[in-house]
């Protein structure tokens, strides 16, 4: 640290990394940190590259070069999925705490290496699931753990976010492997909507930095875009607490909706719909009384940055969402991709291209997923004509993604 400031290394400043750069340059308290360096093989993709250069911040093409001459209290890693494990382990080995964007990594074995390195170094690794650092979710999680709503019974979330053809043209989106044979496993539930599957595990975790553990997952996976993985999924996950978790997500719809969630407890039902009711989370008890959790109206990215900068300054080894808390999402994704190695495509006559949005969409898919959400069912169970038989996976002892 320089005085009371922590030193920050930015790894990956294009794509989502732009948001971190903007937040650090213009919104965070500059008295708490200084940017020690930037690592990116193509920094010109960042909208703020000139501002960084104007501040005389050094640029590097790889992390090893930075650490040869410098150090960082906190490394912020915003690179594609396939690089997370190696880069996190390197940062830890050089004495840095880490904030790594979601998801943890491509495979469970990658995540296990990260956990081993974290234990060896004693540094924290925060995984950037926005909701886990948000005060609204944190208060709800505390009240769930305290038993305010009774025992959790079942939960469901739906996220319908359209993605155009340009999204899948990035070079790694929707890909199973990279050019060198490394696993990527990018998909609708292992990238854009992973926040919301993780959030259900996280909310009912018994401790502030813990998530519930999945023991079985039943899945239907589908694709309409010309990709290697899947752009639509329906999952049913059973946890070690006996709670059924349903998750529905798709990138191949005309409209956008969600995230929407319903959490059923012994004493209350908790609901949320993004963009409605001022983004309040509302718990309605069986006697008709309500408890409302208003939106904090703060930037989720700002929340997690402040948390990690403060934790790095104090040397804390626990943060709201670390590797163990984020692991259940990765475990489910790997298991279902092992169970369904060849993802079925939708019937061609159902697949359309929307010229206005330059996106692929599937006829009646949106209505079917809403129906499944309402009925707590998977598409095959709900009678969708295009549905394939769901595959169930026992997660006991699942330690390696085989592909």
Coordinates of C-alpha atoms in Angstrom, one line a residue:
X1 CA 0.0 0.0 0.0
X2 CA 1.0 3.6 -0.6
X3 CA 0.0 5.4 2.5
X4 CA -3.6 4.4 3.2
X5 CA -4.2 3.4 -0.5
X6 CA -4.2 -0.1 -1.8
X7 CA -2.6 -0.9 -5.1
X8 CA -4.9 -2.3 -7.8
X9 CA -4.0 -4.3 -10.9
X10 CA -6.6 -4.4 -13.7
X11 CA -6.5 -7.6 -15.8
X12 CA -8.7 -7.3 -18.9
X13 CA -10.1 -3.8 -19.6
X14 CA -12.1 -4.5 -22.7
X15 CA -15.7 -5.8 -22.6
X16 CA -17.0 -5.9 -19.0
X17 CA -13.6 -4.6 -17.9
X18 CA -14.6 -1.2 -19.2
X19 CA -17.1 -0.9 -16.4
X20 CA -14.4 -1.5 -13.8
X21 CA -12.2 1.2 -15.4
X22 CA -15.0 3.7 -15.5
X23 CA -16.0 3.0 -11.9
X24 CA -12.4 3.3 -10.6
X25 CA -11.6 6.5 -12.6
X26 CA -14.8 8.4 -12.0
X27 CA -16.9 7.1 -9.2
X28 CA -14.9 5.3 -6.5
X29 CA -13.1 7.2 -3.7
X30 CA -9.7 7.7 -5.1
X31 CA -8.2 8.2 -1.7
X32 CA -8.6 4.5 -1.0
X33 CA -6.7 3.0 -4.0
X34 CA -4.3 3.6 -6.8
X35 CA -4.1 1.7 -10.1
X36 CA -0.7 0.1 -10.2
X37 CA -1.0 -1.4 -13.7
X38 CA -3.1 -2.7 -16.5
X39 CA -2.7 -6.1 -18.2
X40 CA -4.4 -6.5 -21.6
X41 CA -3.2 -7.8 -25.0
X42 CA -5.4 -5.3 -26.8
X43 CA -6.1 -2.4 -24.5
X44 CA -7.5 -0.2 -27.3
X45 CA -10.8 -2.1 -26.8
X46 CA -11.2 -0.1 -23.6
X47 CA -13.2 3.2 -24.0
X48 CA -11.0 4.8 -21.3
X49 CA -7.5 3.7 -22.5
X50 CA -6.4 7.3 -23.1
X51 CA -7.5 8.4 -19.6
X52 CA -5.4 5.6 -18.2
X53 CA -2.4 6.6 -20.2
X54 CA -2.9 10.2 -19.3
X55 CA -2.5 9.1 -15.6
X56 CA 0.8 7.4 -16.5
X57 CA -0.5 4.0 -15.5
X58 CA 1.8 1.3 -16.9
X59 CA 0.5 -1.2 -19.4
X60 CA 1.6 -4.9 -19.7
X61 CA 0.7 -7.7 -22.1
X62 CA 0.8 -10.4 -19.4
X63 CA 0.5 -10.6 -15.7
X64 CA 4.0 -12.2 -15.2
X65 CA 5.6 -9.0 -16.7
X66 CA 3.7 -6.8 -14.2
X67 CA 4.7 -8.9 -11.2
X68 CA 8.3 -8.9 -12.3
X69 CA 8.6 -5.3 -11.4
X70 CA 5.5 -4.4 -9.4
X71 CA 3.0 -5.7 -6.9
X72 CA -0.7 -5.2 -6.2
X73 CA -2.8 -5.6 -3.1
X74 CA -5.9 -6.4 -5.3
X75 CA -6.1 -7.9 -8.8
X76 CA -9.3 -7.4 -10.6
X77 CA -9.7 -10.0 -13.3
X78 CA -12.3 -9.4 -16.1
X79 CA -11.1 -11.8 -18.8
X80 CA -13.0 -14.6 -20.6
X81 CA -13.9 -17.7 -18.6
X82 CA -11.1 -19.9 -19.8
X83 CA -8.4 -17.6 -18.2
X84 CA -9.8 -17.2 -14.8
X85 CA -8.2 -20.2 -13.0
X86 CA -4.6 -19.6 -14.3
X87 CA -4.8 -15.8 -13.7
X88 CA -6.3 -16.0 -10.3
X89 CA -3.8 -18.6 -9.1
X90 CA -0.9 -16.4 -10.5
X91 CA -2.2 -13.3 -8.7
X92 CA -2.6 -15.2 -5.4
X93 CA 0.9 -16.6 -5.7
X94 CA 2.2 -13.1 -6.0
X95 CA 0.5 -11.9 -2.8
X96 CA -2.6 -10.2 -4.3
X97 CA -6.1 -10.5 -3.2
X98 CA -8.5 -11.1 -6.1
X99 CA -11.8 -9.9 -7.4
X100 CA -12.6 -12.2 -10.4
X101 CA -15.6 -11.8 -12.6
X102 CA -18.2 -14.5 -12.6
X103 CA -18.3 -17.4 -13.2
X104 CA -15.4 -18.9 -11.2
X105 CA -13.9 -20.8 -14.1
X106 CA -14.7 -23.2 -16.9
X107 CA -14.5 -26.5 -14.9
X108 CA -14.8 -27.7 -11.3
X109 CA -11.2 -29.0 -11.4
X110 CA -10.1 -25.4 -12.3
X111 CA -12.0 -24.1 -9.4
X112 CA -10.5 -26.7 -7.1
X113 CA -7.0 -25.5 -8.1
X114 CA -8.0 -21.9 -7.2
X115 CA -9.3 -23.0 -3.8
X116 CA -6.1 -24.8 -3.0
X117 CA -4.0 -21.8 -4.0
X118 CA -6.3 -19.5 -1.9
X119 CA -5.8 -21.7 1.2
X120 CA -2.1 -21.8 0.6
X121 CA -1.7 -18.0 0.3
X122 CA -4.4 -16.9 2.8
X123 CA -5.6 -14.2 0.4
X124 CA -9.3 -13.8 -0.5
X125 CA -10.8 -14.5 -3.9
X126 CA -14.1 -12.6 -4.4
X127 CA -16.3 -13.8 -7.3
X128 CA -18.2 -10.9 -8.9
X129 CA -21.8 -12.1 -8.5
X130 CA -23.3 -8.6 -8.2
X131 CA -26.3 -9.5 -6.0
X132 CA -24.2 -11.1 -3.3
X133 CA -22.6 -7.8 -2.6
X134 CA -25.8 -5.9 -2.6
X135 CA -27.3 -4.6 0.7
X136 CA -30.8 -5.5 -0.3
X137 CA -29.9 -9.2 -0.9
X138 CA -27.6 -9.2 2.2
X139 CA -30.5 -8.1 4.5
X140 CA -32.8 -10.7 3.0
X141 CA -30.2 -13.4 3.4
X142 CA -29.7 -12.5 7.1
X143 CA -33.4 -12.7 7.7
X144 CA -33.7 -16.1 6.0
X145 CA -30.8 -17.4 8.0
X146 CA -32.4 -16.1 11.2
X147 CA -35.6 -18.1 10.4
X148 CA -37.9 -15.1 9.9
X149 CA -39.7 -16.9 7.1
X150 CA -39.4 -20.4 8.4
X151 CA -37.8 -23.3 6.5
X152 CA -37.3 -22.8 2.7
X153 CA -39.4 -25.1 0.6
X154 CA -38.9 -24.3 -3.1
X155 CA -37.5 -21.5 -5.3
X156 CA -37.7 -20.5 -8.9
X157 CA -36.1 -17.8 -11.2
X158 CA -36.8 -16.9 -14.8
X159 CA -34.5 -14.8 -17.0
X160 CA -35.3 -14.1 -20.6
X161 CA -32.6 -11.9 -22.1
X162 CA -32.4 -11.6 -25.9
X163 CA -28.9 -11.7 -27.4
X164 CA -28.2 -10.8 -31.0
X165 CA -25.9 -12.5 -33.5
X166 CA -23.1 -10.1 -32.7
X167 CA -23.0 -11.4 -29.1
X168 CA -22.2 -14.9 -30.3
X169 CA -19.6 -13.6 -32.7
X170 CA -17.1 -12.5 -30.0
X171 CA -14.9 -15.5 -30.5
X172 CA -15.6 -17.4 -27.3
X173 CA -19.3 -16.9 -26.5
X174 CA -21.2 -20.2 -26.9
X175 CA -18.0 -22.1 -27.3
X176 CA -17.0 -25.3 -25.6
X177 CA -13.2 -24.9 -26.1
X178 CA -10.7 -22.3 -27.1
X179 CA -8.1 -22.4 -29.8
X180 CA -5.6 -24.2 -27.7
X181 CA -8.1 -26.9 -26.5
X182 CA -8.8 -25.2 -23.2
X183 CA -12.4 -25.5 -21.8
X184 CA -14.6 -22.4 -22.0
X185 CA -18.1 -23.9 -21.7
X186 CA -19.8 -20.5 -22.2
X187 CA -23.6 -20.7 -22.2
X188 CA -26.7 -18.9 -21.1
X189 CA -26.4 -20.2 -17.6
X190 CA -22.6 -20.0 -17.4
X191 CA -22.3 -16.3 -18.2
X192 CA -25.0 -13.7 -18.6
X193 CA -27.7 -15.3 -16.3
X194 CA -25.4 -17.2 -14.0
X195 CA -26.0 -14.4 -11.4
X196 CA -29.5 -15.6 -10.8
X197 CA -29.0 -19.3 -10.5
X198 CA -26.2 -18.6 -8.0
X199 CA -28.4 -16.2 -6.1
X200 CA -30.9 -18.9 -5.1
X201 CA -28.1 -21.1 -3.7
X202 CA -26.6 -18.1 -2.0
X203 CA -29.8 -16.8 -0.3
X204 CA -30.4 -20.0 1.6
X205 CA -26.8 -20.7 2.5
X206 CA -26.5 -21.1 6.3
X207 CA -23.7 -18.5 6.8
X208 CA -23.0 -15.0 5.4
X209 CA -20.4 -16.3 2.9
X210 CA -21.9 -19.7 2.2
X211 CA -24.4 -21.1 -0.3
X212 CA -26.6 -24.2 -0.2
X213 CA -25.1 -27.3 -1.7
X214 CA -26.8 -29.0 -4.7
X215 CA -27.1 -32.8 -4.6
X216 CA -28.9 -33.5 -7.8
X217 CA -29.7 -31.6 -11.0
X218 CA -32.2 -32.4 -13.7
X219 CA -31.8 -30.5 -16.9
X220 CA -33.1 -29.7 -20.4
X221 CA -30.7 -27.8 -22.7
X222 CA -31.5 -26.4 -26.1
X223 CA -29.9 -24.3 -28.8
X224 CA -31.2 -22.2 -31.7
X225 CA -28.1 -20.2 -32.5
X226 CA -25.2 -21.8 -34.4
X227 CA -23.1 -22.4 -31.2
X228 CA -21.4 -25.3 -29.5
X229 CA -23.2 -25.1 -26.2
X230 CA -26.8 -23.9 -25.4
X231 CA -28.7 -20.7 -25.4
X232 CA -31.8 -22.0 -23.5
X233 CA -32.1 -24.1 -20.4
X234 CA -34.5 -25.4 -17.8
X235 CA -33.1 -26.8 -14.6
X236 CA -34.4 -28.4 -11.4
X237 CA -31.9 -28.7 -8.6
X238 CA -32.3 -30.4 -5.3
X239 CA -30.2 -29.1 -2.4
X240 CA -28.8 -30.7 0.7
X241 CA -31.6 -28.9 2.6
X242 CA -34.3 -30.7 0.5
X243 CA -35.1 -27.5 -1.3
X244 CA -36.1 -27.7 -5.0
X245 CA -34.7 -24.9 -7.1
X246 CA -36.0 -24.3 -10.6
X247 CA -34.2 -22.1 -13.1
X248 CA -35.3 -21.0 -16.6
X249 CA -33.2 -18.9 -19.0
X250 CA -33.0 -18.1 -22.7
X251 CA -31.3 -15.8 -25.1
X252 CA -33.6 -16.8 -28.0
X253 CA -36.7 -14.8 -27.4
X254 CA -38.1 -11.6 -28.9
X255 CA -38.8 -9.7 -25.7
X256 CA -36.8 -9.4 -22.5
X257 CA -38.1 -10.3 -19.1
X258 CA -36.6 -10.8 -15.7
X259 CA -35.0 -11.7 -13.6
X260 CA -38.1 -12.8 -11.8
X261 CA -38.1 -15.0 -8.8
X262 CA -40.4 -16.6 -6.3
X263 CA -39.1 -18.1 -3.0
X264 CA -41.5 -20.2 -1.0
X265 CA -41.0 -20.6 2.8
X266 CA -43.0 -22.2 5.5
X267 CA -44.3 -18.8 6.7
X268 CA -44.1 -16.5 3.6
X269 CA -43.7 -16.2 -0.1
X270 CA -41.0 -13.8 -1.4
X271 CA -41.2 -12.3 -4.9
X272 CA -39.2 -10.0 -7.2
X273 CA -39.6 -8.8 -10.7
X274 CA -36.8 -6.7 -12.2
X275 CA -38.1 -3.3 -13.4
X276 CA -41.4 -3.4 -11.5
X277 CA -42.4 -2.0 -8.1
X278 CA -39.2 0.0 -7.9
X279 CA -37.3 -3.2 -7.8
X280 CA -38.5 -4.1 -4.3
X281 CA -38.3 -7.6 -2.9
X282 CA -41.6 -8.3 -1.2
X283 CA -42.3 -11.0 1.4
X284 CA -46.0 -11.8 2.0
X285 CA -46.6 -13.9 5.1
X286 CA -49.4 -16.3 5.2
X287 CA -51.4 -14.1 7.6
X288 CA -51.3 -11.3 5.0
X289 CA -48.7 -9.1 6.5
X290 CA -45.8 -7.9 4.3
X291 CA -42.1 -7.1 4.7
X292 CA -40.5 -5.1 1.9
X293 CA -36.9 -4.9 1.0
X294 CA -36.5 -1.7 -1.0
X295 CA -33.9 -1.4 -3.8
X296 CA -30.7 0.3 -2.6
X297 CA -30.5 2.1 -6.0
X298 CA -26.7 1.7 -5.9
X299 CA -24.5 0.3 -8.6
X300 CA -23.9 -3.4 -8.1
X301 CA -20.4 -3.1 -9.5
X302 CA -19.7 -0.2 -7.2
X303 CA -20.9 -2.3 -4.2
X304 CA -18.5 -5.2 -4.9
X305 CA -15.6 -2.9 -5.7
X306 CA -16.0 -1.0 -2.4
X307 CA -16.3 -4.3 -0.5
X308 CA -13.1 -5.7 -2.0
X309 CA -11.0 -2.5 -1.7
X310 CA -12.0 -2.3 2.0
X311 CA -11.2 -6.0 2.5
X312 CA -7.8 -5.7 0.8
X313 CA -7.0 -2.7 3.0
X314 CA -7.8 -4.6 6.2
X315 CA -6.4 -7.9 5.1
X316 CA -9.8 -9.7 5.6
X317 CA -9.9 -13.3 4.5
X318 CA -13.7 -13.5 4.2
X319 CA -15.9 -11.6 1.8
X320 CA -19.6 -12.1 1.0
X321 CA -19.1 -14.2 -2.1
X322 CA -15.9 -16.2 -2.5
X323 CA -15.0 -19.4 -4.3
X324 CA -16.9 -21.8 -2.1
X325 CA -20.1 -19.7 -2.2
X326 CA -19.9 -19.5 -6.0
X327 CA -19.0 -23.1 -6.6
X328 CA -22.6 -24.6 -6.7
X329 CA -23.4 -22.8 -9.9
X330 CA -20.3 -24.2 -11.6
X331 CA -21.0 -27.7 -10.3
X332 CA -24.5 -27.7 -11.8
X333 CA -23.3 -26.4 -15.2
X334 CA -20.5 -28.9 -15.5
X335 CA -22.7 -31.8 -14.4
X336 CA -25.5 -31.1 -16.9
X337 CA -23.0 -30.5 -19.8
X338 CA -21.5 -33.9 -19.0
X339 CA -25.0 -35.4 -18.9
X340 CA -26.0 -33.8 -22.2
X341 CA -22.8 -33.5 -24.3
X342 CA -24.7 -33.0 -27.6
X343 CA -27.3 -30.3 -27.1
X344 CA -30.4 -30.7 -29.2
X345 CA -31.5 -27.9 -31.6
X346 CA -35.0 -26.6 -31.8
X347 CA -37.0 -27.9 -34.8
X348 CA -36.0 -25.7 -37.8
X349 CA -39.6 -24.5 -38.5
X350 CA -39.7 -22.9 -35.0
X351 CA -36.5 -20.9 -35.4
X352 CA -36.7 -17.4 -36.8
X353 CA -34.4 -14.4 -37.4
X354 CA -35.6 -11.0 -36.3
X355 CA -34.2 -8.3 -38.6
X356 CA -34.8 -5.4 -36.3
X357 CA -32.7 -6.9 -33.5
X358 CA -30.5 -9.2 -35.6
X359 CA -31.4 -12.0 -33.2
X360 CA -32.6 -15.6 -33.4
X361 CA -35.8 -16.4 -31.7
X362 CA -37.9 -19.5 -31.2
X363 CA -41.6 -19.6 -31.7
X364 CA -43.7 -20.0 -28.6
X365 CA -40.6 -20.5 -26.4
X366 CA -41.2 -17.4 -24.3
X367 CA -44.8 -18.5 -23.5
X368 CA -43.7 -22.1 -22.7
X369 CA -41.0 -21.0 -20.3
X370 CA -43.4 -18.7 -18.5
X371 CA -45.9 -21.6 -18.3
X372 CA -43.2 -23.8 -16.8
X373 CA -42.3 -21.1 -14.3
X374 CA -45.9 -20.8 -13.3
X375 CA -46.3 -24.6 -12.9
X376 CA -42.9 -25.4 -11.4
X377 CA -42.2 -27.8 -14.2
X378 CA -39.6 -28.5 -16.9
X379 CA -40.8 -28.2 -20.6
X380 CA -41.0 -31.9 -21.2
X381 CA -43.1 -32.3 -18.1
X382 CA -45.3 -29.4 -19.2
X383 CA -46.0 -31.1 -22.5
X384 CA -43.9 -28.9 -24.9
X385 CA -43.9 -30.6 -28.2
X386 CA -40.3 -29.7 -28.9
X387 CA -39.0 -30.8 -25.5
X388 CA -36.3 -33.5 -25.1
X389 CA -36.3 -35.9 -22.2
X390 CA -34.7 -34.3 -19.1
X391 CA -31.4 -35.8 -17.8
X392 CA -30.8 -36.2 -14.1
X393 CA -27.3 -36.2 -12.5
X394 CA -26.4 -37.2 -9.0
X395 CA -23.8 -34.7 -7.8
X396 CA -22.4 -36.8 -5.0
X397 CA -18.7 -37.2 -5.6
X398 CA -18.7 -35.1 -8.8
X399 CA -15.2 -33.7 -9.0
X400 CA -14.1 -33.6 -12.6
X401 CA -15.7 -32.3 -15.8
X402 CA -14.9 -34.9 -18.4
X403 CA -16.5 -33.4 -21.4

